[in-house]
Coordinates of C-alpha atoms in Angstrom, one line a residue:
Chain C
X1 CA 0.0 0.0 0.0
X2 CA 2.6 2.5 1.1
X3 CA 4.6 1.3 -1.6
X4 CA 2.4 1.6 -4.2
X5 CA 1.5 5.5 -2.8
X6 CA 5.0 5.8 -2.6
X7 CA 5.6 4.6 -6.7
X8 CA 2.6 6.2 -7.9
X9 CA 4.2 9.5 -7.1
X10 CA 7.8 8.6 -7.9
X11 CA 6.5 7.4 -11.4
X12 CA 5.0 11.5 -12.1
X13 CA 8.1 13.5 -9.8
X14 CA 11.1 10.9 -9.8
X15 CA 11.6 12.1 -6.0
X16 CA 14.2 8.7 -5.6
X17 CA 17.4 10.6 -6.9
X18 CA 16.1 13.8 -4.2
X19 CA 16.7 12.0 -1.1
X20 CA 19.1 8.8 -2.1
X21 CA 21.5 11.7 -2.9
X22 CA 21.2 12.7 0.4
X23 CA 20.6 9.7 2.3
X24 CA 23.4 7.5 0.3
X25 CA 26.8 7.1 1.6
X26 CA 28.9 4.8 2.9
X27 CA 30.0 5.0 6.7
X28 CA 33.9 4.7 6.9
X29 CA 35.2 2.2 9.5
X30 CA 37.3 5.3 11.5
X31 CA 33.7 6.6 12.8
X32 CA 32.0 3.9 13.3
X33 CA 32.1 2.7 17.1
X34 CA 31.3 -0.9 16.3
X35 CA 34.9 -1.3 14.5
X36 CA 37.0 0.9 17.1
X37 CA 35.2 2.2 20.3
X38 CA 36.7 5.3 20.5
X39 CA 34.9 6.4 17.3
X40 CA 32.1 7.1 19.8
X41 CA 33.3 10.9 19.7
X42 CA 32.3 10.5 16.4
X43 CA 28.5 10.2 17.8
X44 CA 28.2 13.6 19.3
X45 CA 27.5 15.7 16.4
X46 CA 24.1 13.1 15.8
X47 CA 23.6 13.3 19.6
X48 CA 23.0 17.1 19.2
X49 CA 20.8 16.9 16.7
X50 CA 18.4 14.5 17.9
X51 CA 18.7 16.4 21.1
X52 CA 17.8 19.5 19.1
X53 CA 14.9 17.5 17.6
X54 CA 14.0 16.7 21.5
X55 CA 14.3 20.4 22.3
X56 CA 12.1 21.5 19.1
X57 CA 9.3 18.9 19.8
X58 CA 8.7 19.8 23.4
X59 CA 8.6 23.0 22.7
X60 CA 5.7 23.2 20.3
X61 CA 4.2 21.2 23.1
X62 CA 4.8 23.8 25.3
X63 CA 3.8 26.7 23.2
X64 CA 0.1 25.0 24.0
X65 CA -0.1 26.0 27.5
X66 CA 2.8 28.7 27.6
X67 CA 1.3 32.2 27.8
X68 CA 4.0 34.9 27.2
X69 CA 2.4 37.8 29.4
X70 CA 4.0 39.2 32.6
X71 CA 0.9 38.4 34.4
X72 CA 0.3 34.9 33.0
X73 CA 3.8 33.9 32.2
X74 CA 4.6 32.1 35.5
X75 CA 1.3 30.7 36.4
X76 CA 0.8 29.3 33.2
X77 CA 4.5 27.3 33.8
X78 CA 2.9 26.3 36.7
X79 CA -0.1 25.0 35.3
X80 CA 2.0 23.4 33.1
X81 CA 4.1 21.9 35.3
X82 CA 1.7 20.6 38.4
X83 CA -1.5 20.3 36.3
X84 CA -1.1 19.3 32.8
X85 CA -0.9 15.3 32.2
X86 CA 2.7 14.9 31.8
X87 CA 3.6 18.8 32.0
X88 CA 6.1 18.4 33.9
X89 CA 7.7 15.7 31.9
X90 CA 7.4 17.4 28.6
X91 CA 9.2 20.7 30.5
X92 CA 12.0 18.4 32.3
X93 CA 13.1 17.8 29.1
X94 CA 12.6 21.2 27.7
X95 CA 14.6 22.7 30.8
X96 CA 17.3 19.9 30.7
X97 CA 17.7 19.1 27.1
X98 CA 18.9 22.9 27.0
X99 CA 21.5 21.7 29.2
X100 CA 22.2 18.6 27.3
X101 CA 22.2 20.0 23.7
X102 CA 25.5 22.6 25.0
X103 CA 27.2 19.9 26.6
X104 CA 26.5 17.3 23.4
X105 CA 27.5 20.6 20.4
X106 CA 31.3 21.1 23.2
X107 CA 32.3 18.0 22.8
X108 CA 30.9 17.6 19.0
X109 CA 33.1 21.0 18.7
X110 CA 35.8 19.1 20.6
X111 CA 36.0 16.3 18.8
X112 CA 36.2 18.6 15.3
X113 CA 39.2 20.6 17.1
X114 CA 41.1 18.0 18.3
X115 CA 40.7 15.8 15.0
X116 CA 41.5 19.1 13.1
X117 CA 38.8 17.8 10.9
X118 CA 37.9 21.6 10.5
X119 CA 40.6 22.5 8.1
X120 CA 41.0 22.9 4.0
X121 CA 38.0 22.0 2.4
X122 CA 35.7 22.5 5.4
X123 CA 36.3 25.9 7.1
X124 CA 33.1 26.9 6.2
X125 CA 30.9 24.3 8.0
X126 CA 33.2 25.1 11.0
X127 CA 32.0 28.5 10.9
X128 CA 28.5 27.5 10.5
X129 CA 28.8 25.2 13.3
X130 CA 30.1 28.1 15.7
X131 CA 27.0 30.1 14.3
X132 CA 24.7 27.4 15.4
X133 CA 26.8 27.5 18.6
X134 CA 26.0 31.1 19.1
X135 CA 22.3 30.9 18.1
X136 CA 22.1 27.9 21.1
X137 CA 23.5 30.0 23.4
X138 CA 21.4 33.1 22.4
X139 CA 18.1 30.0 22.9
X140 CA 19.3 29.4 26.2
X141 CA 19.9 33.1 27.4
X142 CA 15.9 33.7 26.0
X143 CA 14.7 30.9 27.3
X144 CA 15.8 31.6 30.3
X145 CA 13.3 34.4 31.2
X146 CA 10.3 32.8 30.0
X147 CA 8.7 30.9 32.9
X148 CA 8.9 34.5 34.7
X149 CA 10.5 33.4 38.3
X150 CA 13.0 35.4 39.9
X151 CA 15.7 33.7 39.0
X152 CA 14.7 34.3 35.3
X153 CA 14.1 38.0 36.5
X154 CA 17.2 38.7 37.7
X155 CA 19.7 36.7 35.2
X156 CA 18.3 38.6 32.3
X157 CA 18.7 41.9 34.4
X158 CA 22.3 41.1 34.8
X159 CA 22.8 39.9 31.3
X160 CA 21.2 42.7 29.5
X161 CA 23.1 45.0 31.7
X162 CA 26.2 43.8 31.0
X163 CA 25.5 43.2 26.9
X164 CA 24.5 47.8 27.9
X165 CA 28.1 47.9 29.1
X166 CA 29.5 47.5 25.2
X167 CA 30.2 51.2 24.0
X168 CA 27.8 52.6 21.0
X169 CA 25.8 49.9 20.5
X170 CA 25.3 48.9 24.0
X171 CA 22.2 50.8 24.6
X172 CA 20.6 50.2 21.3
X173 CA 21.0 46.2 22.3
X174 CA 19.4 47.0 25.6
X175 CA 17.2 48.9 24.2
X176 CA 15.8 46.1 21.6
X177 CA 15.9 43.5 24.2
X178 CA 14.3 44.8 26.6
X179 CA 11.6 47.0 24.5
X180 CA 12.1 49.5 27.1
X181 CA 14.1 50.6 30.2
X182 CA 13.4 48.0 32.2
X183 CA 12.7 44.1 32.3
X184 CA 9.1 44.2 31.8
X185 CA 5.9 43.0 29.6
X186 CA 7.3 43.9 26.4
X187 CA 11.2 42.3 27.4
X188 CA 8.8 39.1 27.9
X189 CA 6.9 39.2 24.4
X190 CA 10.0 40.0 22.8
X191 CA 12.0 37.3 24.4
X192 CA 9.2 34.8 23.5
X193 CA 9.3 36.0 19.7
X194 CA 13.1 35.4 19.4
X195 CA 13.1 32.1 21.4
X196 CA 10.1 30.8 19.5
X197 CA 10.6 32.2 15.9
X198 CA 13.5 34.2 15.5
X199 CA 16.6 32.2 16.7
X200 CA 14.9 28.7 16.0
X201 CA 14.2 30.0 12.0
X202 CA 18.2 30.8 12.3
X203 CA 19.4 27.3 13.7
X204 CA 17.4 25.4 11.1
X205 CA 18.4 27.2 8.0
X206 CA 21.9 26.8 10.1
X207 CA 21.3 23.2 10.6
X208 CA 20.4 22.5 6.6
X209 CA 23.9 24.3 5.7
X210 CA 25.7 22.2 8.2
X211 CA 24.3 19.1 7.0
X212 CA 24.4 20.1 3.3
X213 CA 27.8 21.0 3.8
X214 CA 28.9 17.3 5.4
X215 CA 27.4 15.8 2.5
X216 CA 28.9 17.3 -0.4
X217 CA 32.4 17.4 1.3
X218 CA 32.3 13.8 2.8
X219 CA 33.2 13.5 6.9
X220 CA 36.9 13.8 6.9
X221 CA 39.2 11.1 6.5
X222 CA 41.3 9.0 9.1
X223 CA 44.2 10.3 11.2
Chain F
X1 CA 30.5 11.9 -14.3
X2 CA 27.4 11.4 -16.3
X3 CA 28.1 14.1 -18.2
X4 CA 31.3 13.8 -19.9
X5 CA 33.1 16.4 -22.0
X6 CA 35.0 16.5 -24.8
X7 CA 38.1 18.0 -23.9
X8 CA 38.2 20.4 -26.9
X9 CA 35.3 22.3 -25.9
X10 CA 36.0 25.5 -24.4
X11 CA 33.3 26.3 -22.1
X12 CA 31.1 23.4 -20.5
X13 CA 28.1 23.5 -19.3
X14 CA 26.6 22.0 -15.7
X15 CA 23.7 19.1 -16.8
X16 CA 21.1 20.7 -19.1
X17 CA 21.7 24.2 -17.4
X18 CA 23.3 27.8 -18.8
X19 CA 25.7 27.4 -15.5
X20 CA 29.5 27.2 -17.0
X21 CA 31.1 24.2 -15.4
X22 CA 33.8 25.7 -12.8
X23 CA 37.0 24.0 -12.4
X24 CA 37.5 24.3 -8.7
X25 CA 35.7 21.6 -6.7
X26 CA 37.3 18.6 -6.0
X27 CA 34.3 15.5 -5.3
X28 CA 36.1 14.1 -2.2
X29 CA 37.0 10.2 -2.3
X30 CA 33.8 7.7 -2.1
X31 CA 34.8 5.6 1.2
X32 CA 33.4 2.5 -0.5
X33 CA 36.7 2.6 -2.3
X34 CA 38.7 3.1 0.8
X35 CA 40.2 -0.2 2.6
X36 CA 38.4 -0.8 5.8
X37 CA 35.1 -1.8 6.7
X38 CA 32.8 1.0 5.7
X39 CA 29.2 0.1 5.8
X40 CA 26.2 1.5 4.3
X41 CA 24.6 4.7 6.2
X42 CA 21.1 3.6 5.2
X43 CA 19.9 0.9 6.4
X44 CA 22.4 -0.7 8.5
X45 CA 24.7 2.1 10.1
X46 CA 21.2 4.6 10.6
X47 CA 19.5 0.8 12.5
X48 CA 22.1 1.0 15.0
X49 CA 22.3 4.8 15.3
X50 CA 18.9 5.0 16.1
X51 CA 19.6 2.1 18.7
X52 CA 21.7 4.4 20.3
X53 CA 19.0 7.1 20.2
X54 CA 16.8 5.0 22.3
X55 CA 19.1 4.0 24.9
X56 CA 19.5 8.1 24.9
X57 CA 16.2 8.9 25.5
X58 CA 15.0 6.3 27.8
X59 CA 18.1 7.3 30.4
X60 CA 17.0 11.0 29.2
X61 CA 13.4 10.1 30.5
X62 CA 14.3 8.4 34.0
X63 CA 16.5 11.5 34.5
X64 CA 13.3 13.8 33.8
X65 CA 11.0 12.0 36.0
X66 CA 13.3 11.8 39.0
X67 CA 14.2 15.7 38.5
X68 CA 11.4 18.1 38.2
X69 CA 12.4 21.5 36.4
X70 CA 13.1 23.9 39.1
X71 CA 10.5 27.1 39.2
X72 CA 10.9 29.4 41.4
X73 CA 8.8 32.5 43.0
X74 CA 7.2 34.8 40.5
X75 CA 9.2 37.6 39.1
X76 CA 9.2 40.4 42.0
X77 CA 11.4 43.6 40.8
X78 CA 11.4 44.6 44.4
X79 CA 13.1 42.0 45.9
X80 CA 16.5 43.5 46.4
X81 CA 18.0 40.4 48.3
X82 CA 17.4 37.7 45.1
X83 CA 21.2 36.8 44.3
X84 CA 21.1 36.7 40.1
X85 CA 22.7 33.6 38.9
X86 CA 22.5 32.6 34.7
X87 CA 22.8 29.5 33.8
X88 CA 25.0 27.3 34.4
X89 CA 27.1 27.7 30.9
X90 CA 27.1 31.2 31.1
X91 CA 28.5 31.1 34.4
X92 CA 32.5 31.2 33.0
X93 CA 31.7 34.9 31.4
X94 CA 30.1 35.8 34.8
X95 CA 32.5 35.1 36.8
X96 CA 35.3 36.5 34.4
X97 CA 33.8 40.0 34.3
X98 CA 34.0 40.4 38.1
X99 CA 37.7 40.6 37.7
X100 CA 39.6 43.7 37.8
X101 CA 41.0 44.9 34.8
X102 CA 38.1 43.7 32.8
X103 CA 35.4 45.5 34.9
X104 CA 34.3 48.8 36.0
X105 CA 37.0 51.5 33.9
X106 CA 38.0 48.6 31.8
X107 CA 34.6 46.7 31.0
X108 CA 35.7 47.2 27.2
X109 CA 38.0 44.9 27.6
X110 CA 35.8 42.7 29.5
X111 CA 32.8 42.4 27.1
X112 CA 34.8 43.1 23.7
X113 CA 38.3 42.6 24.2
X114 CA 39.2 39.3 25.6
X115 CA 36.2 37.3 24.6
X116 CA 36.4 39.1 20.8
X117 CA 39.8 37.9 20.9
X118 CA 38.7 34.3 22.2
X119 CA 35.3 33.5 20.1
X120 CA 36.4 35.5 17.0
X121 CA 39.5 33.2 17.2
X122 CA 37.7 29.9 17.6
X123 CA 35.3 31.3 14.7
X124 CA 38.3 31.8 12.8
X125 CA 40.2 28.9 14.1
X126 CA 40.2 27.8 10.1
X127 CA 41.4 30.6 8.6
X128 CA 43.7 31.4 12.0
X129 CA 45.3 27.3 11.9
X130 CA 46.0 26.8 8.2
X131 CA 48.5 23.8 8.1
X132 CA 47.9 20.5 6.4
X133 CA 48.4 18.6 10.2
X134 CA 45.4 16.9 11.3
X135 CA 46.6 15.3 14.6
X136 CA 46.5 17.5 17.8
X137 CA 50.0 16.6 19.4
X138 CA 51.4 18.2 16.1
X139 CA 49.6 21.4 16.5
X140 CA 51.1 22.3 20.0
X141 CA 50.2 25.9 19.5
X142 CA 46.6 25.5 18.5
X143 CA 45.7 22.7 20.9
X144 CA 47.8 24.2 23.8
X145 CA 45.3 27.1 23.5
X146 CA 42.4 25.2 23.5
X147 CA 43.3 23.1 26.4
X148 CA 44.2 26.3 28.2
X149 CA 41.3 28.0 27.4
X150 CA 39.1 25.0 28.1
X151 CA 41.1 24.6 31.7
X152 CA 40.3 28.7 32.3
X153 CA 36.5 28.2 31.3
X154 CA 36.1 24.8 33.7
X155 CA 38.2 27.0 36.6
X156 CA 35.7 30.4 36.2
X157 CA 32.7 28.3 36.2
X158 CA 33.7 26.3 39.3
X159 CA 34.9 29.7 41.3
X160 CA 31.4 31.1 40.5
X161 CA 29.4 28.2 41.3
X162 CA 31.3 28.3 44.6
X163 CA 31.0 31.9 45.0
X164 CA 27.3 31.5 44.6
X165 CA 27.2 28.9 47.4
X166 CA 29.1 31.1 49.7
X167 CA 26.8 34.1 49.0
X168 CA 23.8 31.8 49.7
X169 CA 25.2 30.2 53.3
X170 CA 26.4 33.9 53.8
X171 CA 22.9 35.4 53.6
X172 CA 21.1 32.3 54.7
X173 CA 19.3 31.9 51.8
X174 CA 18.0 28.6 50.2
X175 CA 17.3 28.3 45.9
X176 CA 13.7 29.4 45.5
X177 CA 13.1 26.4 43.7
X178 CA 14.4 24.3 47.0
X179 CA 12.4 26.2 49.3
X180 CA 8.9 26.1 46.7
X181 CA 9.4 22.5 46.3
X182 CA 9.6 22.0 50.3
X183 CA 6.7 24.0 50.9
X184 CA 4.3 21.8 48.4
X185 CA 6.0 18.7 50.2
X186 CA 4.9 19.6 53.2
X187 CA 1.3 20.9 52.2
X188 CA 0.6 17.6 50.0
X189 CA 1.7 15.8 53.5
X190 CA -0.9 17.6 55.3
X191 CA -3.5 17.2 52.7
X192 CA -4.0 21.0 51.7
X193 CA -3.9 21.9 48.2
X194 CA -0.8 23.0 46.9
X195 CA 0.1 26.7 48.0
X196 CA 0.1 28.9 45.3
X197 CA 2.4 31.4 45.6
X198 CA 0.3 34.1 42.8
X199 CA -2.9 34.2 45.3
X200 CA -2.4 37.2 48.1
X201 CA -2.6 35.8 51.4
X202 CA -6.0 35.7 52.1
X203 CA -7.2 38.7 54.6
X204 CA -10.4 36.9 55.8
X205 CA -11.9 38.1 59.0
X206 CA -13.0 35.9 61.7
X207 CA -16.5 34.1 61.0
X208 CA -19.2 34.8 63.5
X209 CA -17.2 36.9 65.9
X210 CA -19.9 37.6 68.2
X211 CA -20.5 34.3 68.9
X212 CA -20.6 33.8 73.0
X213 CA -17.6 30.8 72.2
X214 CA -15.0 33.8 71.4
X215 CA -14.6 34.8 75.4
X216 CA -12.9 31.1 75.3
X217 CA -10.9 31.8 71.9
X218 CA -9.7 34.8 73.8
X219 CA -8.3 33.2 76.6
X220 CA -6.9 29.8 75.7
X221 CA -6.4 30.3 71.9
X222 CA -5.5 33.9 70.6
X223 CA -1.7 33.7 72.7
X224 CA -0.8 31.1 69.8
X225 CA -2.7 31.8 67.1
X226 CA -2.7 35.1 67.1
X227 CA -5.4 37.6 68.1
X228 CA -7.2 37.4 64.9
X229 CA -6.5 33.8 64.5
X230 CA -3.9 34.7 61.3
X231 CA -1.3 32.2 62.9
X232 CA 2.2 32.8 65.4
X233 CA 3.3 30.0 66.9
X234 CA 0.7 28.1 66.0
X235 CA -1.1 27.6 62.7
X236 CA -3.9 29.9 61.2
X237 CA -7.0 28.9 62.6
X238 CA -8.6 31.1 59.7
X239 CA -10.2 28.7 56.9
X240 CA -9.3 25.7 59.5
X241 CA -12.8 24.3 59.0
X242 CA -11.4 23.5 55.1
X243 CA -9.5 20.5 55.7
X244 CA -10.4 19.7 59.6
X245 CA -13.9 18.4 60.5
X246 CA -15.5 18.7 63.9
X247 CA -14.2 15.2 65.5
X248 CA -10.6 16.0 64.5
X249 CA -10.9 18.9 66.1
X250 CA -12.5 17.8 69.1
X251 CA -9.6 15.2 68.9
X252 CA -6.7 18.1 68.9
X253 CA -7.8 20.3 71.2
X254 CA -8.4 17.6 73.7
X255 CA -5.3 15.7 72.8
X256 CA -3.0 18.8 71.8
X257 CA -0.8 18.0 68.4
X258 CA 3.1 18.7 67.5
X259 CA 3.9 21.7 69.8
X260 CA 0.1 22.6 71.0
X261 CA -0.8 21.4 74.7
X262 CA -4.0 19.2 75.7
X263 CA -7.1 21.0 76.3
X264 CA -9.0 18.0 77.8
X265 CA -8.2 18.7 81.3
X266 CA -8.7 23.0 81.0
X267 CA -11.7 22.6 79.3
X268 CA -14.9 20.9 79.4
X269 CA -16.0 18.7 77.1
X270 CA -18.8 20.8 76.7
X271 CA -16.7 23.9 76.0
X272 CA -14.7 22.0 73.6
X273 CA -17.6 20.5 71.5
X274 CA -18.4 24.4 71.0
X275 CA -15.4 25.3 70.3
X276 CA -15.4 22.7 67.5
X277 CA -18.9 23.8 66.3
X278 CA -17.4 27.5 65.9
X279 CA -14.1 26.7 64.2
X280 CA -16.0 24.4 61.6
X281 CA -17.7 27.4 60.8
X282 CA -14.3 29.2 60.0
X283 CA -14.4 28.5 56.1
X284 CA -12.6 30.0 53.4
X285 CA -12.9 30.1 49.8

């Protein structure tokens, strides 16, 4: 049945050579952990990015109870977390897949330094991959404010403050992050827009390059 | 190549398209022609990975369910004693810029000159480390510097996870999340609904205050519960008839409970039956 869907469309769009190109490639035995164990630093890059997937998922199941206003923020985290079946499951691994996604892209960015597997012809995925290293970073610092505790509160005080300390453009960062002078309702929308649309947009046209990039150069080759 | 040229045409085309075939690229080497055991991505290699995945996420699970997220208080801008922490990865750049040298007159070089030098270079570290030398041990001065910086970041982030400690015995404070989580332990071991720490402490006055019972609530009850009943040393009395019915507390005021005396041998049985009638009636939404 699914094959037959599957041929009836591949007979009218030929969509085979779209995703064998992709998919298609032979795993060399220097990265593969059932030939030599310590090819399992070879597993962290894939770690991140199912953690990532993790991350994404939860959050769109968050976004059904999560209200982003300074009045409903933290009770609706609370809701969430003490009423909703599984709430606080689906937020555990929200709050600690943040966590787990930096530690998995250090050593994935580890592994890539130390292998010097970032050099001629890859320098550019390297780069990419310390973009999508900043954009985490930038999720974490966002998400951070969003369930509206005090804790929140005062780590995006301090953080904004010091990103006002930069000369110039200082204030004008302050100023866009926190929509105003202080950490208020509008810092709270506007953290929720770039944790939710902005900086997730970023990581996957990020993430597509990375990948892209990996499979038209090939991982690189042994030691 | 499934398009092959003939080597005395002078401009080539990509496929079908106008695009001029560039020279550049090389098509690095297919591992299936490499010795060694390489193994097909899809199915076999992707089976196994997502293996892995699942061993992942079930240890990712038990973790979740034994560790509830931490929440806090709600945001209050007032509260000047709230020591602000970040995140744990941030901590490193938190504790560096409480340094002299890179704070106060010299914050410049605290927010754009050392760490511009540090994550511009390891955004650059391709353009920065250009030799052919793959292997680590022969790039002393590149890996050197990584370990060094790696050793500074693991250093700052312990000193400022300390220094949080030390501020928190110092002040006597415990995490918010600690001391939230406590508090619905011990409510859900009493039986009362959660607290919920959005709803204002409830200024309800005394039910039927008139009543001729209050000349004994004066005397034997307001010295621990407070003259109107709000709580001291011992609990509020206000909304006790919630959670208590009559017999239980007929039962602790003649028997006493935790740190509050017997009553049966001060009082009649009489007087405590009323008693229990009026604080029955002491309801709250």
């Amino acid at each position: 049945m699914f094959k037959n869907v599957y041929n009836w469309i591949d007979e009218r769009l030929d969509i085979t050579p779209l995703w064998r190109d992709v998919a298609d490639h032979e795993v060399p035995e220097h990265v593969n952990p059932a030939h030599h164990f310590s090819a399992f630093v070879y597993c962290f890059g894939g770690l991140t990015f199912f953690i990532t997937i993790i991350q994404i998922l939860s959050g769109m199941f968050l976004t059904l109870y999560y209200v982003p206003d300074i009045i409903n923020a933290y009770a609706s985290v609370d809701y969430l977390q003490h009423q909703v079946a599984f709430g606080q499951i689906v937020r555990g691994m929200h709050h600690f897949g943040a966590s787990l996604v930096i530690v998995m892209m250090f050593l994935h960015t580890l592994r890539v330094f130390f292998t010097g597997s970032y050099k001629a012809p890859r320098e550019m995925n390297w780069v990419v991959g310390m973009l999508i290293f900043f954009i985490m970073l930038g999720l974490g610092f966002t998400g951070y404010l969003l369930p509206w505790d005090n804790k929140a509160y005062y780590a995006t005080k301090v953080g904004v403050e010091i990103a006002a300390s930069v000369p110039v453009i200082g204030s004008y960062i302050a100023d866009f992050l926190y929509g105003g002078d202080i950490v208020g309702a509008q810092t709270l929308t506007r953290f929720f827009a770039i944790h939710v649309f902005f900086l997730p947009g970023a990581l996957i046209a990020m993430l597509a390059a990375h990948f892209l990039m990996i499979r038209k150069q090939g991982i690189s080759g042994p030691l | 190549m499934a398009h092959g040229h003939k080597s005395n045409e002078k401009v080539v085309y990509v496929g079908d398209s106008r695009v001029k075939k560039a020279g550049g690229f090389q098509t690095p080497p297919d591992y299936t022609s490499y010795p060694g055991k390489s193994e097909a991505f899809i199915p076999n290699f992707l089976l196994k990975e997502w293996m892995v995945g699942c061993v992942v996420l079930v240890g990712f699970l038990v973790w979740v369910i034994a560790e509830p997220a931490p929440l806090g208080y709600p945001a209050d801008p007032t509260n000047a004693s709230f020591i602000p922490m970040p995140d744990w990865y941030f901590l490193f750049l938190y504790q560096f810029l409480k340094y002299p040298y890179v704070s106060q007159g010299y914050i410049l070089l605290g927010t754009l000159g050392i760490p511009g030098i540090l994550f511009g270079g390891l955004l650059l570290a391709p353009f920065l480390d250009t030799g052919k030398e793959r292997r680590f041990y022969r790039r002393p001065i590149a890996s050197s510097l990584m370990i060094l910086s790696l050793a500074a970041c693991v250093y700052l982030t312990v000193v400022s996870w300390d220094h949080y400690q030390h501020m928190l015995e110092k002040n006597g404070q415990t995490p918010e999340h600690h001391v939230r989580a406590e508090e619905a332990r011990l409510a859900h071991e009493r039986g009362l609904p959660r607290p919920n720490p959005l709803k204002k402490a409830p200024v309800a006055a005394i039910i039927e205050p008139e009543d001729p019972v209050m000349s004994i609530v004066q005397s034997q009850c307001m010295g621990c519960h407070a003259n109107d009943l709000s709580g001291a040393n011992g609990p509020a009395l206000l909304g006790v008839g919630n959670h208590l019915s009559k017999e239980e507390i007929v039962e602790t005021i003649t028997n006493g409970r935790g740190a509050m005396p017997e009553y049966g041998t001060k009082l009649s049985t009489e007087e405590i039956g009323q008693l229990a009638v009026w604080l029955t009636k002491q309801t709250q939404e």
